[in-house]
Amino acid sequence: MKKLFILLAFAALLSACSSSTPSNQIKYSINLPTMADLNEEAKAKGVSKAEFYEAVKGITEDIKEVLTERAEQACKYQDIEIASHSFETKDDKLWGTITFKRDLLEIPYGLLEHIHANHIELPAGITSIPDGQFDGNDELESIIIPEGVKYIGRSAFDYCENLVSVKLPSTLQEIGEDAFSTCEKLTDITLPDGLIEIGEYAFEDCISLTDLKLPSSLREIGEEAFAGCESLTSIEIPKGITVIKGGAFLGCTNLAKVKLPSTVEKIEDEAFSHCTALKSINLNKVKEIDPSAFDGCDKLKLD
């Protein structure tokens, strides 16, 4: 029985290791036209499917060449050498794997912006996402951030308007100011246990977020961290929080349920202002409430 347990544990370890991207690689994918799209386009152009597919194959090869060239240009002046850049076409996506000659401790500046990837898997070994790393990248739809990353920098994903899914590591401790601000399509994100701080405006105007669990490890929610998250319906504040900062949930118009712990002592200006769906909240333990904390909450009945 003991041997079986050891074997199962070893298999689980191998599976966990194989699921992460090696520290000298970055993986990404780019969306390609679907077969249905190609059939429609071939029909519209009045050519046979075979002729059109051959033309598309040629275009795909051109794309590979361009991507390889862009990656090399981005790394050329950063003393980072690329060992190989391989491709695979699968499920209407062009998958690329860039293998570097040494392990990466940080993401090469400008590399991923040049590639215009829709999906990115970052390498094991990096410990932070730098300020502004993906700011304004409107091609990015999903990203996997590896274990070991502790900090997501200021405006790291700001205005990634098509970003839907983010996989965060269990090692994450801090999400910086404006980190995911105005990611209007973001719906799939889980905040890990171990997260300590969410910065100012971190998720401001993430208008598609409907459900978000705040981990028990959390100690600070910055000003306007979730302002304008108009689809958010409920939130439970963890026990480590003592202050609900100014505008933290300002304009969350569908927020109907808020659960406060006994540790919250202060609610600052406009913290829940214009949460027009909010009907009740227990404030028995709160010692200080700013007069504007609940402005515009017309349905609210204080417990």
Short mmCIF file of C-alpha atoms in Angstrom, two decimals:
data_model
loop_
_atom_site.label_atom_id
_atom_site.label_comp_id
_atom_site.label_asym_id
_atom_site.label_seq_id
_atom_site.Cartn_x
_atom_site.Cartn_y
_atom_site.Cartn_z
CA MET A 1 0.00 0.00 0.00
CA LYS A 2 2.87 2.33 0.87
CA LYS A 3 4.54 1.64 -2.49
CA LEU A 4 1.29 2.39 -4.31
CA PHE A 5 0.97 5.72 -2.50
CA ILE A 6 4.56 6.66 -3.41
CA LEU A 7 3.96 5.77 -7.06
CA LEU A 8 0.76 7.82 -7.18
CA ALA A 9 2.50 10.80 -5.58
CA PHE A 10 5.38 10.53 -8.05
CA ALA A 11 2.93 10.36 -10.98
CA ALA A 12 1.15 13.47 -9.69
CA LEU A 13 4.48 15.28 -9.42
CA LEU A 14 5.41 14.34 -12.99
CA SER A 15 2.00 15.52 -14.22
CA ALA A 16 2.37 18.85 -12.42
CA CYS A 17 5.85 19.37 -13.81
CA SER A 18 4.83 18.47 -17.37
CA SER A 19 1.93 20.91 -17.31
CA SER A 20 4.17 23.94 -16.80
CA THR A 21 6.17 25.64 -19.54
CA PRO A 22 9.95 25.05 -19.22
CA SER A 23 11.99 28.00 -17.98
CA ASN A 24 13.66 28.46 -21.36
CA GLN A 25 10.45 28.49 -23.40
CA ILE A 26 7.48 30.68 -24.19
CA LYS A 27 4.43 29.08 -25.81
CA TYR A 28 1.71 30.94 -27.63
CA SER A 29 -1.06 30.51 -30.17
CA ILE A 30 -2.70 32.61 -32.86
CA ASN A 31 -6.26 32.06 -34.05
CA LEU A 32 -6.63 30.81 -37.61
CA PRO A 33 -9.80 30.82 -39.75
CA THR A 34 -12.07 27.83 -39.06
CA MET A 35 -12.91 25.29 -41.76
CA ALA A 36 -16.40 26.77 -41.99
CA ASP A 37 -14.91 30.22 -42.54
CA LEU A 38 -12.60 28.88 -45.25
CA ASN A 39 -15.42 27.10 -47.04
CA GLU A 40 -17.51 30.28 -47.08
CA GLU A 41 -14.58 32.35 -48.34
CA ALA A 42 -13.72 29.83 -51.06
CA LYS A 43 -17.35 29.89 -52.17
CA ALA A 44 -17.43 33.70 -52.17
CA LYS A 45 -14.26 33.87 -54.27
CA GLY A 46 -15.57 31.29 -56.73
CA VAL A 47 -12.59 28.93 -56.44
CA SER A 48 -12.40 25.26 -55.55
CA LYS A 49 -11.76 24.24 -51.95
CA ALA A 50 -8.51 22.54 -52.96
CA GLU A 51 -7.19 25.69 -54.66
CA PHE A 52 -8.21 27.89 -51.75
CA TYR A 53 -6.70 25.57 -49.11
CA GLU A 54 -3.38 25.57 -50.97
CA ALA A 55 -3.40 29.36 -50.94
CA VAL A 56 -4.20 29.38 -47.21
CA LYS A 57 -1.33 26.95 -46.54
CA GLY A 58 0.98 29.37 -48.28
CA ILE A 59 -0.32 32.25 -46.15
CA THR A 60 0.22 30.17 -42.98
CA GLU A 61 3.84 29.55 -43.99
CA ASP A 62 4.26 33.29 -44.51
CA ILE A 63 2.84 33.93 -41.03
CA LYS A 64 5.38 31.50 -39.51
CA GLU A 65 8.20 33.31 -41.28
CA VAL A 66 7.00 36.70 -40.07
CA LEU A 67 6.61 35.49 -36.48
CA THR A 68 10.10 33.98 -36.47
CA GLU A 69 11.58 37.21 -37.80
CA ARG A 70 9.69 39.37 -35.28
CA ALA A 71 10.82 37.23 -32.35
CA GLU A 72 14.44 37.43 -33.45
CA GLN A 73 14.24 41.20 -33.88
CA ALA A 74 12.73 41.67 -30.41
CA CYS A 75 15.50 39.63 -28.74
CA LYS A 76 18.39 40.85 -30.88
CA TYR A 77 19.39 43.82 -28.75
CA GLN A 78 18.70 42.22 -25.36
CA ASP A 79 21.50 39.63 -25.34
CA ILE A 80 18.89 36.86 -25.54
CA GLU A 81 19.48 34.13 -28.10
CA ILE A 82 16.73 31.98 -29.59
CA ALA A 83 17.63 28.32 -30.04
CA SER A 84 14.53 27.38 -32.04
CA HIS A 85 11.06 28.57 -32.99
CA SER A 86 8.75 25.68 -33.82
CA PHE A 87 5.12 25.58 -34.99
CA GLU A 88 2.14 23.23 -34.93
CA THR A 89 -1.33 23.74 -36.41
CA LYS A 90 -4.08 22.34 -34.20
CA ASP A 91 -7.77 23.13 -33.55
CA ASP A 92 -7.86 26.18 -35.83
CA LYS A 93 -4.84 27.64 -34.04
CA LEU A 94 -1.21 28.11 -34.98
CA TRP A 95 0.82 27.11 -31.91
CA GLY A 96 4.33 28.48 -31.55
CA THR A 97 7.09 27.48 -29.14
CA ILE A 98 10.11 29.73 -28.73
CA THR A 99 13.04 27.95 -27.08
CA PHE A 100 15.85 30.13 -25.77
CA LYS A 101 19.49 29.17 -25.26
CA ARG A 102 19.24 29.98 -21.56
CA ASP A 103 16.57 30.09 -18.88
CA LEU A 104 14.50 33.25 -18.73
CA LEU A 105 14.34 35.26 -15.51
CA GLU A 106 12.15 37.89 -17.13
CA ILE A 107 10.08 38.26 -20.29
CA PRO A 108 12.10 39.78 -23.18
CA TYR A 109 10.88 43.33 -23.64
CA GLY A 110 8.61 43.76 -26.65
CA LEU A 111 8.72 40.10 -27.70
CA LEU A 112 5.08 39.20 -27.13
CA GLU A 113 3.85 42.54 -28.41
CA HIS A 114 5.57 41.83 -31.74
CA ILE A 115 3.97 38.39 -32.04
CA HIS A 116 0.36 39.53 -31.42
CA ALA A 117 -0.56 36.21 -29.78
CA ASN A 118 -4.10 35.33 -28.68
CA HIS A 119 -2.95 32.85 -26.01
CA ILE A 120 0.32 32.91 -24.03
CA GLU A 121 1.97 30.46 -21.63
CA LEU A 122 4.82 32.12 -19.75
CA PRO A 123 7.95 30.22 -18.65
CA ALA A 124 8.63 28.82 -15.20
CA GLY A 125 11.39 30.80 -13.51
CA ILE A 126 10.04 34.33 -13.79
CA THR A 127 8.96 35.92 -10.49
CA SER A 128 6.97 38.94 -11.63
CA ILE A 129 5.02 40.45 -14.52
CA PRO A 130 6.63 43.86 -15.12
CA ASP A 131 4.73 47.16 -15.11
CA GLY A 132 2.85 47.65 -18.38
CA GLN A 133 4.02 44.33 -19.85
CA PHE A 134 0.81 43.67 -21.85
CA ASP A 135 -0.78 47.12 -21.54
CA GLY A 136 -3.21 47.72 -24.42
CA ASN A 137 -2.66 44.31 -26.04
CA ASP A 138 -6.06 43.88 -27.67
CA GLU A 139 -5.17 40.53 -29.34
CA LEU A 140 -4.58 38.72 -26.05
CA GLU A 141 -7.50 36.45 -25.04
CA SER A 142 -5.96 34.13 -22.44
CA ILE A 143 -2.75 33.72 -20.48
CA ILE A 144 -1.20 31.21 -18.08
CA ILE A 145 1.08 32.79 -15.45
CA PRO A 146 3.48 30.24 -13.95
CA GLU A 147 4.09 29.20 -10.37
CA GLY A 148 6.79 31.35 -8.77
CA VAL A 149 5.32 34.69 -9.85
CA LYS A 150 4.67 36.78 -6.74
CA TYR A 151 3.83 40.17 -8.21
CA ILE A 152 1.79 41.44 -11.16
CA GLY A 153 2.95 44.95 -11.95
CA ARG A 154 1.20 48.26 -12.43
CA SER A 155 -0.97 48.32 -15.59
CA ALA A 156 0.41 44.90 -16.57
CA PHE A 157 -2.81 43.98 -18.42
CA ASP A 158 -4.47 47.40 -18.50
CA TYR A 159 -6.85 47.80 -21.48
CA CYS A 160 -6.48 44.21 -22.71
CA GLU A 161 -10.00 44.55 -24.03
CA ASN A 162 -10.32 40.96 -25.36
CA LEU A 163 -8.74 39.20 -22.40
CA VAL A 164 -11.19 36.56 -21.15
CA SER A 165 -9.18 34.07 -19.09
CA VAL A 166 -6.22 34.42 -16.70
CA LYS A 167 -4.70 31.55 -14.77
CA LEU A 168 -2.94 32.88 -11.68
CA PRO A 169 -0.30 30.97 -9.69
CA SER A 170 -0.67 29.94 -6.05
CA THR A 171 2.52 31.94 -5.30
CA LEU A 172 0.94 35.30 -6.18
CA GLN A 173 1.04 37.81 -3.31
CA GLU A 174 0.28 41.19 -4.88
CA ILE A 175 -1.71 42.54 -7.81
CA GLY A 176 -0.52 46.02 -8.67
CA GLU A 177 -2.34 49.25 -9.42
CA ASP A 178 -4.46 49.15 -12.62
CA ALA A 179 -3.20 45.60 -13.29
CA PHE A 180 -6.40 44.41 -15.00
CA SER A 181 -8.19 47.73 -15.40
CA THR A 182 -10.65 47.90 -18.31
CA CYS A 183 -10.33 44.23 -19.25
CA GLU A 184 -13.93 44.40 -20.38
CA LYS A 185 -14.31 40.72 -21.35
CA LEU A 186 -12.54 39.19 -18.35
CA THR A 187 -14.72 36.49 -16.78
CA ASP A 188 -12.42 33.60 -15.91
CA ILE A 189 -10.03 34.43 -13.06
CA THR A 190 -9.54 32.88 -9.61
CA LEU A 191 -7.67 34.80 -6.93
CA PRO A 192 -5.35 32.35 -5.12
CA ASP A 193 -5.04 31.73 -1.41
CA GLY A 194 -1.87 33.56 -0.42
CA LEU A 195 -2.79 36.80 -2.19
CA ILE A 196 -2.20 39.66 0.26
CA GLU A 197 -2.85 42.89 -1.62
CA ILE A 198 -5.02 44.11 -4.49
CA GLY A 199 -3.87 47.53 -5.68
CA GLU A 200 -5.82 50.66 -6.55
CA TYR A 201 -8.01 50.36 -9.68
CA ALA A 202 -6.73 46.77 -10.16
CA PHE A 203 -10.02 45.50 -11.64
CA GLU A 204 -11.71 48.81 -12.40
CA ASP A 205 -14.27 48.58 -15.23
CA CYS A 206 -13.97 44.81 -15.63
CA ILE A 207 -17.60 44.94 -16.67
CA SER A 208 -18.04 41.20 -17.37
CA LEU A 209 -16.90 39.89 -13.98
CA THR A 210 -19.93 38.27 -12.35
CA ASP A 211 -18.40 36.22 -9.57
CA LEU A 212 -15.18 36.65 -7.64
CA LYS A 213 -14.08 35.03 -4.39
CA LEU A 214 -11.67 37.06 -2.29
CA PRO A 215 -9.16 34.76 -0.53
CA SER A 216 -8.90 34.63 3.27
CA SER A 217 -5.24 35.70 3.03
CA LEU A 218 -6.19 39.14 1.64
CA ARG A 219 -5.21 42.11 3.83
CA GLU A 220 -5.75 45.13 1.58
CA ILE A 221 -8.17 46.16 -1.18
CA GLY A 222 -7.04 49.39 -2.83
CA GLU A 223 -9.11 52.44 -3.68
CA GLU A 224 -11.54 51.81 -6.56
CA ALA A 225 -10.11 48.30 -6.95
CA PHE A 226 -13.45 46.99 -8.25
CA ALA A 227 -15.10 50.26 -9.28
CA GLY A 228 -17.35 49.91 -12.31
CA CYS A 229 -17.56 46.10 -12.14
CA GLU A 230 -21.18 46.40 -13.10
CA SER A 231 -21.87 42.65 -13.49
CA LEU A 232 -20.57 41.68 -10.05
CA THR A 233 -23.55 40.36 -8.05
CA SER A 234 -22.14 39.50 -4.62
CA ILE A 235 -18.95 39.82 -2.62
CA GLU A 236 -17.71 38.45 0.70
CA ILE A 237 -14.98 40.50 2.36
CA PRO A 238 -12.44 38.25 4.16
CA LYS A 239 -11.64 38.63 7.85
CA GLY A 240 -8.21 40.18 7.35
CA ILE A 241 -9.68 43.40 5.94
CA THR A 242 -10.13 46.27 8.42
CA VAL A 243 -10.87 49.16 6.01
CA ILE A 244 -13.05 49.30 2.88
CA LYS A 245 -11.19 51.99 0.99
CA GLY A 246 -12.61 54.86 -1.03
CA GLY A 247 -14.60 53.82 -4.08
CA ALA A 248 -13.60 50.17 -3.71
CA PHE A 249 -16.94 49.00 -5.17
CA LEU A 250 -18.14 52.29 -6.63
CA GLY A 251 -20.70 51.86 -9.42
CA CYS A 252 -21.10 48.08 -9.09
CA THR A 253 -24.68 48.47 -10.19
CA ASN A 254 -25.68 44.78 -9.92
CA LEU A 255 -24.02 44.18 -6.55
CA ALA A 256 -26.96 42.97 -4.45
CA LYS A 257 -25.21 41.17 -1.61
CA VAL A 258 -22.21 42.19 0.51
CA LYS A 259 -20.96 40.23 3.50
CA LEU A 260 -18.67 42.12 5.87
CA PRO A 261 -16.57 40.43 8.56
CA SER A 262 -16.41 41.66 12.14
CA THR A 263 -12.86 42.94 11.48
CA VAL A 264 -14.03 45.83 9.26
CA GLU A 265 -13.90 49.03 11.33
CA LYS A 266 -14.04 51.73 8.68
CA ILE A 267 -15.81 52.32 5.35
CA GLU A 268 -14.35 55.22 3.40
CA ASP A 269 -15.83 57.71 0.92
CA GLU A 270 -17.94 56.30 -1.92
CA ALA A 271 -16.89 52.74 -1.06
CA PHE A 272 -20.27 51.38 -2.21
CA SER A 273 -21.60 54.50 -3.88
CA HIS A 274 -24.13 53.92 -6.69
CA CYS A 275 -24.45 50.19 -5.99
CA THR A 276 -28.06 50.55 -7.01
CA ALA A 277 -29.00 46.88 -6.51
CA LEU A 278 -27.64 46.68 -2.95
CA LYS A 279 -30.49 45.96 -0.54
CA SER A 280 -28.89 45.07 2.78
CA ILE A 281 -25.55 45.03 4.60
CA ASN A 282 -24.63 44.33 8.22
CA LEU A 283 -22.73 47.27 9.72
CA ASN A 284 -22.97 46.33 13.41
CA LYS A 285 -19.21 46.17 13.99
CA VAL A 286 -18.22 49.15 11.82
CA LYS A 287 -17.04 52.14 13.86
CA GLU A 288 -16.61 54.77 11.14
CA ILE A 289 -18.63 55.28 7.93
CA ASP A 290 -18.02 58.16 5.53
CA PRO A 291 -21.23 60.08 4.69
CA SER A 292 -20.78 59.31 0.97
CA ALA A 293 -20.03 55.60 1.43
CA PHE A 294 -23.49 54.54 0.25
CA ASP A 295 -24.52 57.48 -1.95
CA GLY A 296 -27.06 56.46 -4.57
CA CYS A 297 -27.87 53.10 -2.94
CA ASP A 298 -31.60 53.78 -3.06
CA LYS A 299 -32.70 50.22 -2.19
CA LEU A 300 -30.37 49.83 0.79
CA LYS A 301 -31.66 48.97 4.24
CA LEU A 302 -28.92 49.01 6.85
CA ASP A 303 -28.85 46.14 9.36
#
